[in-house]
Short mmCIF file of C-alpha atoms and ligand atoms in Angstrom, two decimals:
data_model
loop_
_atom_site.label_atom_id
_atom_site.label_comp_id
_atom_site.label_asym_id
_atom_site.label_seq_id
_atom_site.Cartn_x
_atom_site.Cartn_y
_atom_site.Cartn_z
CA MET I 1 18.39 -125.29 32.92
CA ARG I 2 17.94 -128.79 34.39
CA VAL I 3 16.50 -128.81 37.91
CA LEU I 4 16.37 -131.94 40.05
CA GLY I 5 13.34 -131.86 42.36
CA ILE I 6 13.16 -133.77 45.64
CA GLU I 7 9.98 -134.20 47.72
CA SER I 8 9.95 -136.03 51.06
CA SER I 9 7.70 -133.95 53.32
CA CYS I 10 5.20 -136.66 54.22
CA ASP I 11 4.45 -140.15 52.90
CA GLU I 12 5.59 -139.91 49.30
CA THR I 13 9.16 -139.93 48.05
CA GLY I 14 9.16 -137.96 44.81
CA VAL I 15 12.01 -137.14 42.44
CA ALA I 16 11.91 -135.34 39.08
CA LEU I 17 14.18 -133.73 36.54
CA TYR I 18 12.73 -130.66 34.81
CA ASP I 19 14.43 -129.20 31.74
CA SER I 20 13.27 -125.59 31.37
CA ARG I 21 14.52 -125.30 27.77
CA SER I 22 12.68 -128.27 26.33
CA GLY I 23 9.94 -128.51 28.97
CA ALA I 24 10.86 -132.20 29.37
CA LEU I 25 9.87 -133.64 32.69
CA VAL I 26 10.77 -137.09 34.02
CA HIS I 27 9.47 -138.01 37.44
CA ALA I 28 9.37 -141.03 39.71
CA LEU I 29 7.43 -141.62 42.88
CA HIS I 30 7.31 -144.08 45.72
CA SER I 31 4.15 -144.00 47.81
CA GLN I 32 4.29 -145.21 51.42
CA VAL I 33 0.55 -145.89 51.57
CA GLU I 34 1.06 -149.63 52.12
CA LEU I 35 3.62 -148.98 54.87
CA HIS I 36 1.23 -146.82 56.90
CA ARG I 37 -2.07 -148.53 56.06
CA ALA I 38 -2.07 -150.78 59.11
CA TYR I 39 -1.81 -147.72 61.39
CA GLY I 40 -4.60 -145.75 59.66
CA GLY I 41 -2.30 -142.75 59.21
CA VAL I 42 1.29 -141.67 58.66
CA VAL I 43 3.83 -142.83 61.27
CA PRO I 44 6.57 -140.14 61.11
CA GLU I 45 9.55 -142.32 62.07
CA LEU I 46 8.60 -145.02 59.54
CA ALA I 47 8.17 -142.33 56.91
CA SER I 48 11.68 -140.92 57.51
CA ARG I 49 13.32 -144.36 57.39
CA ASP I 50 11.56 -145.24 54.16
CA HIS I 51 12.60 -141.95 52.52
CA VAL I 52 16.21 -142.82 53.42
CA GLN I 53 15.91 -146.10 51.55
CA ARG I 54 14.02 -144.80 48.52
CA LEU I 55 15.55 -141.47 47.66
CA LEU I 56 18.92 -142.35 46.10
CA PRO I 57 17.52 -145.20 43.93
CA LEU I 58 14.75 -142.86 42.72
CA ILE I 59 17.31 -140.17 41.80
CA ASN I 60 19.31 -142.75 39.84
CA GLU I 61 16.13 -143.95 38.11
CA VAL I 62 15.13 -140.43 37.05
CA LEU I 63 18.62 -139.63 35.75
CA GLN I 64 18.73 -142.88 33.81
CA ARG I 65 15.28 -142.41 32.28
CA SER I 66 16.11 -138.86 31.22
CA GLY I 67 19.45 -139.92 29.74
CA CYS I 68 21.34 -137.54 32.03
CA GLN I 69 24.35 -137.78 34.30
CA ARG I 70 24.63 -136.16 37.71
CA ARG I 71 26.91 -133.51 36.24
CA ASP I 72 24.09 -132.45 33.88
CA ILE I 73 22.05 -131.19 36.85
CA ASP I 74 22.17 -127.37 37.06
CA ALA I 75 20.31 -126.94 40.36
CA ILE I 76 18.58 -128.98 43.05
CA ALA I 77 15.16 -128.01 44.42
CA VAL I 78 14.04 -129.62 47.65
CA THR I 79 10.95 -129.36 49.84
CA ALA I 80 12.11 -127.56 53.01
CA GLY I 81 8.64 -127.42 54.61
CA PRO I 82 5.97 -127.57 55.78
CA GLY I 83 5.82 -131.24 56.71
CA LEU I 84 7.26 -133.86 59.07
CA ALA I 85 10.61 -132.64 60.39
CA GLY I 86 12.42 -135.99 60.09
CA ALA I 87 11.03 -136.67 56.63
CA LEU I 88 12.00 -133.18 55.43
CA LEU I 89 15.50 -133.64 56.82
CA VAL I 90 16.04 -136.72 54.65
CA GLY I 91 15.31 -134.82 51.44
CA CYS I 92 17.23 -131.73 52.54
CA GLY I 93 20.20 -133.84 53.65
CA VAL I 94 20.44 -135.58 50.29
CA ALA I 95 19.95 -132.28 48.43
CA ALA I 96 22.63 -130.53 50.49
CA GLY I 97 25.08 -133.41 49.99
CA LEU I 98 24.44 -133.61 46.26
CA GLY I 99 24.68 -129.83 45.88
CA PHE I 100 27.97 -129.77 47.74
CA ALA I 101 29.44 -132.69 45.77
CA LEU I 102 28.37 -131.29 42.39
CA GLY I 103 29.01 -127.64 43.24
CA LYS I 104 25.40 -126.81 42.27
CA PRO I 105 22.89 -124.51 44.00
CA VAL I 106 20.22 -125.95 46.29
CA VAL I 107 16.85 -124.16 46.32
CA PRO I 108 14.54 -124.67 49.32
CA VAL I 109 10.94 -124.97 48.12
CA HIS I 110 7.70 -124.47 50.05
CA HIS I 111 5.61 -127.62 49.54
CA LEU I 112 2.38 -125.65 49.00
CA GLU I 113 4.07 -123.39 46.46
CA GLY I 114 4.87 -126.60 44.60
CA HIS I 115 1.17 -127.56 44.61
CA LEU I 116 0.17 -124.00 43.74
CA LEU I 117 2.37 -123.78 40.65
CA SER I 118 1.77 -127.37 39.48
CA PRO I 119 -1.18 -126.42 37.18
CA LEU I 120 1.36 -124.40 35.17
CA LEU I 121 2.77 -127.77 34.05
CA ALA I 122 -0.55 -128.61 32.37
CA ASP I 123 -1.67 -127.65 28.89
CA PRO I 124 -3.45 -125.25 28.73
CA ALA I 125 -1.85 -123.47 31.68
CA PRO I 126 -3.32 -120.47 33.48
CA ALA I 127 -1.67 -117.04 33.28
CA PHE I 128 -0.99 -114.84 36.32
CA PRO I 129 -2.92 -113.50 38.18
CA PHE I 130 -5.38 -116.16 39.32
CA VAL I 131 -7.21 -117.45 42.38
CA SER I 132 -5.91 -120.70 43.80
CA LEU I 133 -7.88 -123.23 45.83
CA LEU I 134 -5.31 -125.30 47.72
CA VAL I 135 -6.94 -128.41 49.13
CA SER I 136 -4.59 -130.97 50.63
CA GLY I 137 -4.42 -133.23 53.67
CA GLY I 138 -3.12 -130.43 55.88
CA HIS I 139 -4.34 -127.22 54.22
CA THR I 140 -7.46 -125.68 52.76
CA GLN I 141 -6.79 -122.15 51.52
CA LEU I 142 -7.98 -119.68 48.93
CA LEU I 143 -5.18 -117.45 47.68
CA GLN I 144 -4.85 -114.62 45.24
CA VAL I 145 -1.76 -115.46 43.20
CA ILE I 146 -0.37 -112.25 41.74
CA SER I 147 2.93 -113.64 40.48
CA PRO I 148 5.35 -116.39 41.63
CA GLY I 149 6.04 -115.69 45.30
CA GLN I 150 3.33 -113.02 45.66
CA TYR I 151 0.44 -114.68 47.43
CA VAL I 152 -2.43 -113.04 49.32
CA LEU I 153 -4.44 -115.27 51.64
CA LEU I 154 -8.15 -114.71 50.97
CA GLY I 155 -9.53 -117.34 53.34
CA GLU I 156 -8.75 -120.68 54.93
CA THR I 157 -10.21 -123.39 57.09
CA LEU I 158 -10.45 -122.44 60.74
CA ASP I 159 -10.14 -126.06 61.87
CA ASP I 160 -9.80 -129.29 59.82
CA ALA I 161 -8.49 -129.32 56.26
CA ALA I 162 -10.81 -130.74 53.59
CA GLY I 163 -8.47 -133.71 53.03
CA GLU I 164 -8.41 -134.39 56.77
CA ALA I 165 -12.24 -134.39 56.79
CA PHE I 166 -12.20 -136.93 53.92
CA ASP I 167 -9.72 -139.12 55.81
CA LYS I 168 -11.69 -138.98 59.07
CA THR I 169 -14.98 -139.67 57.29
CA ALA I 170 -13.34 -142.70 55.66
CA GLN I 171 -12.30 -143.96 59.10
CA MET I 172 -15.81 -143.52 60.49
CA LEU I 173 -17.26 -145.39 57.51
CA GLY I 174 -14.76 -148.22 57.97
CA LEU I 175 -12.91 -147.43 54.74
CA GLY I 176 -9.17 -147.59 54.15
CA TYR I 177 -6.38 -145.05 54.19
CA PRO I 178 -5.94 -142.62 52.49
CA GLY I 179 -9.64 -141.91 52.71
CA GLY I 180 -10.26 -139.34 49.97
CA PRO I 181 -10.46 -141.65 46.94
CA GLU I 182 -12.43 -144.32 48.86
CA VAL I 183 -15.06 -141.89 50.20
CA SER I 184 -15.35 -140.42 46.71
CA GLN I 185 -15.98 -143.86 45.17
CA LEU I 186 -18.51 -144.89 47.81
CA ALA I 187 -20.34 -141.57 47.34
CA MET I 188 -20.87 -142.41 43.68
CA VAL I 189 -23.26 -145.22 44.61
CA GLY I 190 -25.00 -143.19 47.34
CA ALA I 191 -28.41 -141.65 46.69
CA PRO I 192 -28.47 -137.85 46.58
CA GLY I 193 -30.65 -136.03 49.09
CA THR I 194 -31.36 -139.06 51.34
CA LEU I 195 -29.43 -137.31 54.08
CA ARG I 196 -28.49 -133.64 54.30
CA LEU I 197 -25.40 -132.69 56.27
CA PRO I 198 -24.54 -129.12 57.36
CA ARG I 199 -22.52 -126.78 55.15
CA PRO I 200 -20.58 -124.89 57.84
CA MET I 201 -19.90 -121.18 57.19
CA ILE I 202 -21.24 -121.36 53.63
CA ASP I 203 -23.15 -118.11 54.10
CA SER I 204 -20.56 -116.31 56.22
CA ALA I 205 -19.26 -112.97 55.00
CA THR I 206 -15.65 -114.18 54.95
CA LEU I 207 -13.86 -116.67 52.70
CA ASP I 208 -12.92 -118.74 55.72
CA MET I 209 -14.21 -122.30 56.03
CA SER I 210 -14.77 -124.93 58.70
CA PHE I 211 -15.05 -128.70 58.39
CA SER I 212 -14.95 -129.98 61.97
CA GLY I 213 -18.73 -129.58 62.50
CA LEU I 214 -19.34 -131.58 59.35
CA LYS I 215 -17.12 -134.32 60.73
CA THR I 216 -19.20 -134.43 63.92
CA ALA I 217 -22.39 -134.60 61.80
CA VAL I 218 -20.93 -137.59 59.92
CA LEU I 219 -20.18 -139.30 63.24
CA THR I 220 -23.77 -138.77 64.43
CA ALA I 221 -25.12 -140.13 61.13
CA VAL I 222 -22.84 -143.19 61.28
CA GLN I 223 -23.94 -143.95 64.85
CA ARG I 224 -27.58 -144.01 63.69
CA ILE I 225 -27.18 -146.68 61.01
CA ASP I 226 -26.50 -150.41 61.03
CA PRO I 227 -22.77 -150.71 60.11
CA ALA I 228 -23.66 -153.67 57.86
CA ASN I 229 -26.06 -151.52 55.81
CA ALA I 230 -23.93 -150.76 52.73
CA SER I 231 -26.41 -148.45 51.06
CA ALA I 232 -26.86 -146.33 54.21
CA ARG I 233 -23.06 -145.95 54.40
CA ALA I 234 -22.97 -144.92 50.75
CA ASP I 235 -25.71 -142.33 51.40
CA ILE I 236 -23.63 -140.82 54.21
CA ALA I 237 -20.57 -140.69 51.94
CA ARG I 238 -22.69 -138.99 49.28
CA ALA I 239 -24.08 -136.45 51.76
CA PHE I 240 -20.56 -135.70 53.03
CA VAL I 241 -19.08 -135.22 49.56
CA ASP I 242 -22.01 -133.04 48.48
CA ALA I 243 -21.54 -130.81 51.55
CA VAL I 244 -17.76 -130.42 51.04
CA VAL I 245 -18.19 -129.72 47.33
CA ASP I 246 -20.91 -127.13 48.01
CA VAL I 247 -18.78 -125.26 50.57
CA LEU I 248 -15.58 -125.29 48.49
CA THR I 249 -17.45 -124.29 45.34
CA ALA I 250 -19.35 -121.44 47.02
CA LYS I 251 -16.18 -120.02 48.57
CA ALA I 252 -14.16 -120.35 45.36
CA VAL I 253 -16.88 -118.55 43.39
CA GLN I 254 -16.96 -115.79 46.03
CA ALA I 255 -13.17 -115.46 45.85
CA LEU I 256 -13.33 -114.96 42.07
CA ALA I 257 -16.10 -112.38 42.47
CA ARG I 258 -14.21 -110.45 45.15
CA THR I 259 -10.92 -110.33 43.27
CA GLY I 260 -12.54 -109.75 39.88
CA LEU I 261 -10.46 -112.64 38.48
CA LYS I 262 -11.77 -115.28 36.07
CA GLN I 263 -9.24 -118.09 36.45
CA LEU I 264 -9.42 -120.59 39.28
CA VAL I 265 -6.51 -122.94 39.83
CA VAL I 266 -7.11 -126.04 41.95
CA ALA I 267 -4.19 -127.83 43.58
CA GLY I 268 -3.49 -130.41 46.29
CA GLY I 269 -4.67 -133.99 46.80
CA VAL I 270 -8.39 -133.21 47.16
CA GLY I 271 -8.16 -131.48 43.77
CA ALA I 272 -8.13 -135.00 42.29
CA ASN I 273 -11.71 -135.48 43.51
CA VAL I 274 -14.07 -135.96 40.59
CA GLN I 275 -17.17 -134.60 42.35
CA LEU I 276 -15.29 -131.43 43.35
CA ARG I 277 -14.03 -130.97 39.79
CA ALA I 278 -17.54 -131.34 38.39
CA GLY I 279 -18.95 -128.84 40.92
CA LEU I 280 -16.23 -126.26 40.33
CA ASP I 281 -16.28 -126.60 36.54
CA GLN I 282 -20.03 -126.13 36.45
CA ALA I 283 -20.17 -123.14 38.81
CA VAL I 284 -17.13 -121.29 37.44
CA THR I 285 -17.88 -121.73 33.74
CA ALA I 286 -21.50 -120.62 34.38
CA ARG I 287 -19.97 -117.30 35.51
CA GLY I 288 -17.70 -116.96 32.49
CA GLY I 289 -14.57 -118.24 34.25
CA ARG I 290 -12.33 -121.24 33.80
CA VAL I 291 -10.87 -123.85 36.14
CA TYR I 292 -7.34 -125.23 35.76
CA TYR I 293 -5.95 -128.39 37.32
CA PRO I 294 -2.49 -129.96 37.46
CA PRO I 295 -1.91 -132.98 35.22
CA PRO I 296 -3.76 -135.86 37.03
CA GLN I 297 -0.60 -137.65 38.21
CA LEU I 298 0.70 -134.40 39.74
CA CYS I 299 -2.32 -133.68 42.00
CA THR I 300 -0.94 -135.48 45.02
CA ASP I 301 2.61 -135.06 46.33
CA ASN I 302 5.39 -135.47 43.76
CA GLY I 303 8.88 -134.29 42.85
CA ALA I 304 7.87 -132.62 39.57
CA MET I 305 6.04 -129.75 41.25
CA ILE I 306 9.07 -129.15 43.48
CA ALA I 307 11.49 -129.14 40.52
CA TYR I 308 9.22 -126.70 38.70
CA ALA I 309 8.72 -124.39 41.72
CA GLY I 310 12.50 -124.41 42.24
CA TYR I 311 13.02 -123.45 38.61
CA VAL I 312 10.48 -120.60 38.89
CA ARG I 313 12.28 -119.28 42.00
CA LEU I 314 15.70 -119.50 40.32
CA ALA I 315 14.37 -117.76 37.23
CA ARG I 316 12.97 -114.98 39.42
CA ASP I 317 15.58 -114.62 42.16
CA GLY I 318 18.76 -116.10 40.66
CA ALA I 319 21.36 -116.84 43.32
CA GLY I 320 19.06 -115.23 45.91
CA ALA I 321 16.80 -118.28 45.65
CA THR I 322 19.45 -120.65 46.94
CA ARG I 323 20.05 -121.88 50.42
CA SER I 324 22.42 -119.76 52.46
CA GLY I 325 25.58 -121.66 53.38
CA ALA I 326 24.98 -121.00 57.08
CA HIS I 327 22.02 -123.36 57.37
CA PRO I 328 22.30 -126.05 54.72
CA LEU I 329 19.90 -128.35 56.58
CA ARG I 330 17.32 -125.88 57.81
CA VAL I 331 13.80 -127.30 57.53
CA HIS I 332 10.50 -125.57 58.32
CA PRO I 333 7.92 -128.09 59.62
CA ARG I 334 5.52 -125.14 59.95
CA TRP I 335 5.83 -122.50 57.27
CA ASP I 336 3.28 -119.90 56.22
CA LEU I 337 3.02 -119.66 52.44
CA CYS I 338 2.35 -115.92 52.60
CA ASP I 339 5.56 -115.55 54.57
CA LEU I 340 7.99 -117.05 52.05
CA ALA I 341 10.53 -114.27 52.43
CA ALA I 342 11.17 -115.53 55.96
CA GLY I 343 12.46 -118.85 54.61
O1 KG4 G 1 -1.62 -132.91 48.62
P1 KG4 G 1 -1.63 -134.27 49.25
O2 KG4 G 1 -1.18 -135.44 48.43
O3 KG4 G 1 -0.75 -134.30 50.55
C1 KG4 G 1 -0.67 -133.23 51.42
O4 KG4 G 1 0.18 -132.35 51.16
O5 KG4 G 1 -1.49 -133.22 52.37
O6 KG4 G 1 -3.13 -134.50 49.78
C2 KG4 G 1 -3.48 -135.66 50.47
C3 KG4 G 1 -4.97 -135.57 50.79
C4 KG4 G 1 -5.45 -136.72 51.66
O7 KG4 G 1 -6.25 -136.19 52.71
C5 KG4 G 1 -6.30 -137.56 50.69
O8 KG4 G 1 -7.34 -138.26 51.34
C6 KG4 G 1 -6.83 -136.48 49.76
O9 KG4 G 1 -5.74 -135.60 49.58
N1 KG4 G 1 -7.26 -137.03 48.46
C7 KG4 G 1 -8.52 -136.99 48.03
C8 KG4 G 1 -8.54 -137.65 46.76
N2 KG4 G 1 -7.26 -138.06 46.47
C9 KG4 G 1 -6.49 -137.66 47.54
N3 KG4 G 1 -9.64 -136.47 48.59
C10 KG4 G 1 -10.81 -136.60 47.91
N4 KG4 G 1 -10.90 -137.24 46.71
C11 KG4 G 1 -9.80 -137.77 46.10
N5 KG4 G 1 -9.92 -138.39 44.92
ZN1 ZN G 2 0.91 -132.01 49.39
#
C-alpha cells in the first residue's frame, strides 16, 4: 500500500510517500523558520499562506522522486490536529480534494500520534508495548503505548512544554528562533555547576512536570548578568539544559519503573537534543532498558511520520480509519491524544 502523508499543522510543510510493502519512504520538507524568524515565533496567517504555496509543488516533487504517478497513491494521510486551524485546513483541503479526485481514502492523523510512531521507522525499532516521552514545542507527555491507538497518559507538564521552555530561554538569552538547537549549542560551552537552577516537581509522587518556574529562574539569572558577558550566558544555558534533562530523565525512569516496561521511545522536536539523549541513554541503559529515537531527520515535524501513522491506522481499522464523508474538512486545533476515538 502506498500512503501519501501531508503535514501542515504549524510551520513546516511536509509531504511523504510511504510504501508499506517495500518500506520505501520518500519525503520532502519546507521549513518556514526564515519566514517567522523576524517575529520571534510563528505567525499563523503567514504560516497558512505559505502552506498554500508549498504543498502542491512538494507533492509533485515526492511523486517524481519516488517514480510514482498520482494514480499509484492508495490512500492519503493528513494531519487533522492539533495545531493552527488555518494551517491544518490547508493540508486537509488538499488531502480532501486529492482524495475526491483520485477516489482514494483520506485518513485524518493526530500529529502527536505521528511523532509517537515515528521511532518505528528507525532500525532497530521498538516493539509494543513501550513508554513514550513526547517532547515537542506544544506538548510534554509520558505515555504508556500498548498498541497503535491505545495510549494511557502517565504524566504531562502542568504548564509550559519543554520545547516552549527552550524557545523562551533562547529569547531571554538573545538567541534566535527556534530556540532549542541554539540553547543546546550554547550550553555546550557553558561550565557545569557554575549556576544551579531549580528542577521543578522532580521529587513529586506523580509523573507530572512543570517548566514555568524554571523559566522564571532563567529570567532572574539573566537579569543578574552583563548581557555582553558571553561566558555567563553560556553558563545559564548550561544550567537550564542540565535542569530540563534531569527532570525529563527522572520522570522517564520513573515511568519505566511504574509500568514495568524496559523500552523508552523519545519523540518530538526536543528529542533531537543531544544532552537529553545522552542523559536518557545513560540512565535507562544503567537500569537494563533501552531508548529508541526516530531517524534524526524525522524528529521535528515531517510528512513521513504522518504517512506512516496513516498506514498503521488503515492496517488496523481499514475503512473505519477514513474520514467520514459528512465532514471532509474537519480539523481539530485542540485534540487529546488519549481521546482519538472522538476524532
Ligand atoms: O515537534 P516539533 O518540531 O514541533 C511541534 O510539534 O511542536 O518541536 C519543535 C520544538 C521547538 O520548541 C524547538 O525549539 C524544539 O522542538 N527543538 C529542540 C531541538 N530541536 C528542536 N529543543 C532542544 N534541542 C534541540 N536540538
Ligand atoms: Zn510536532
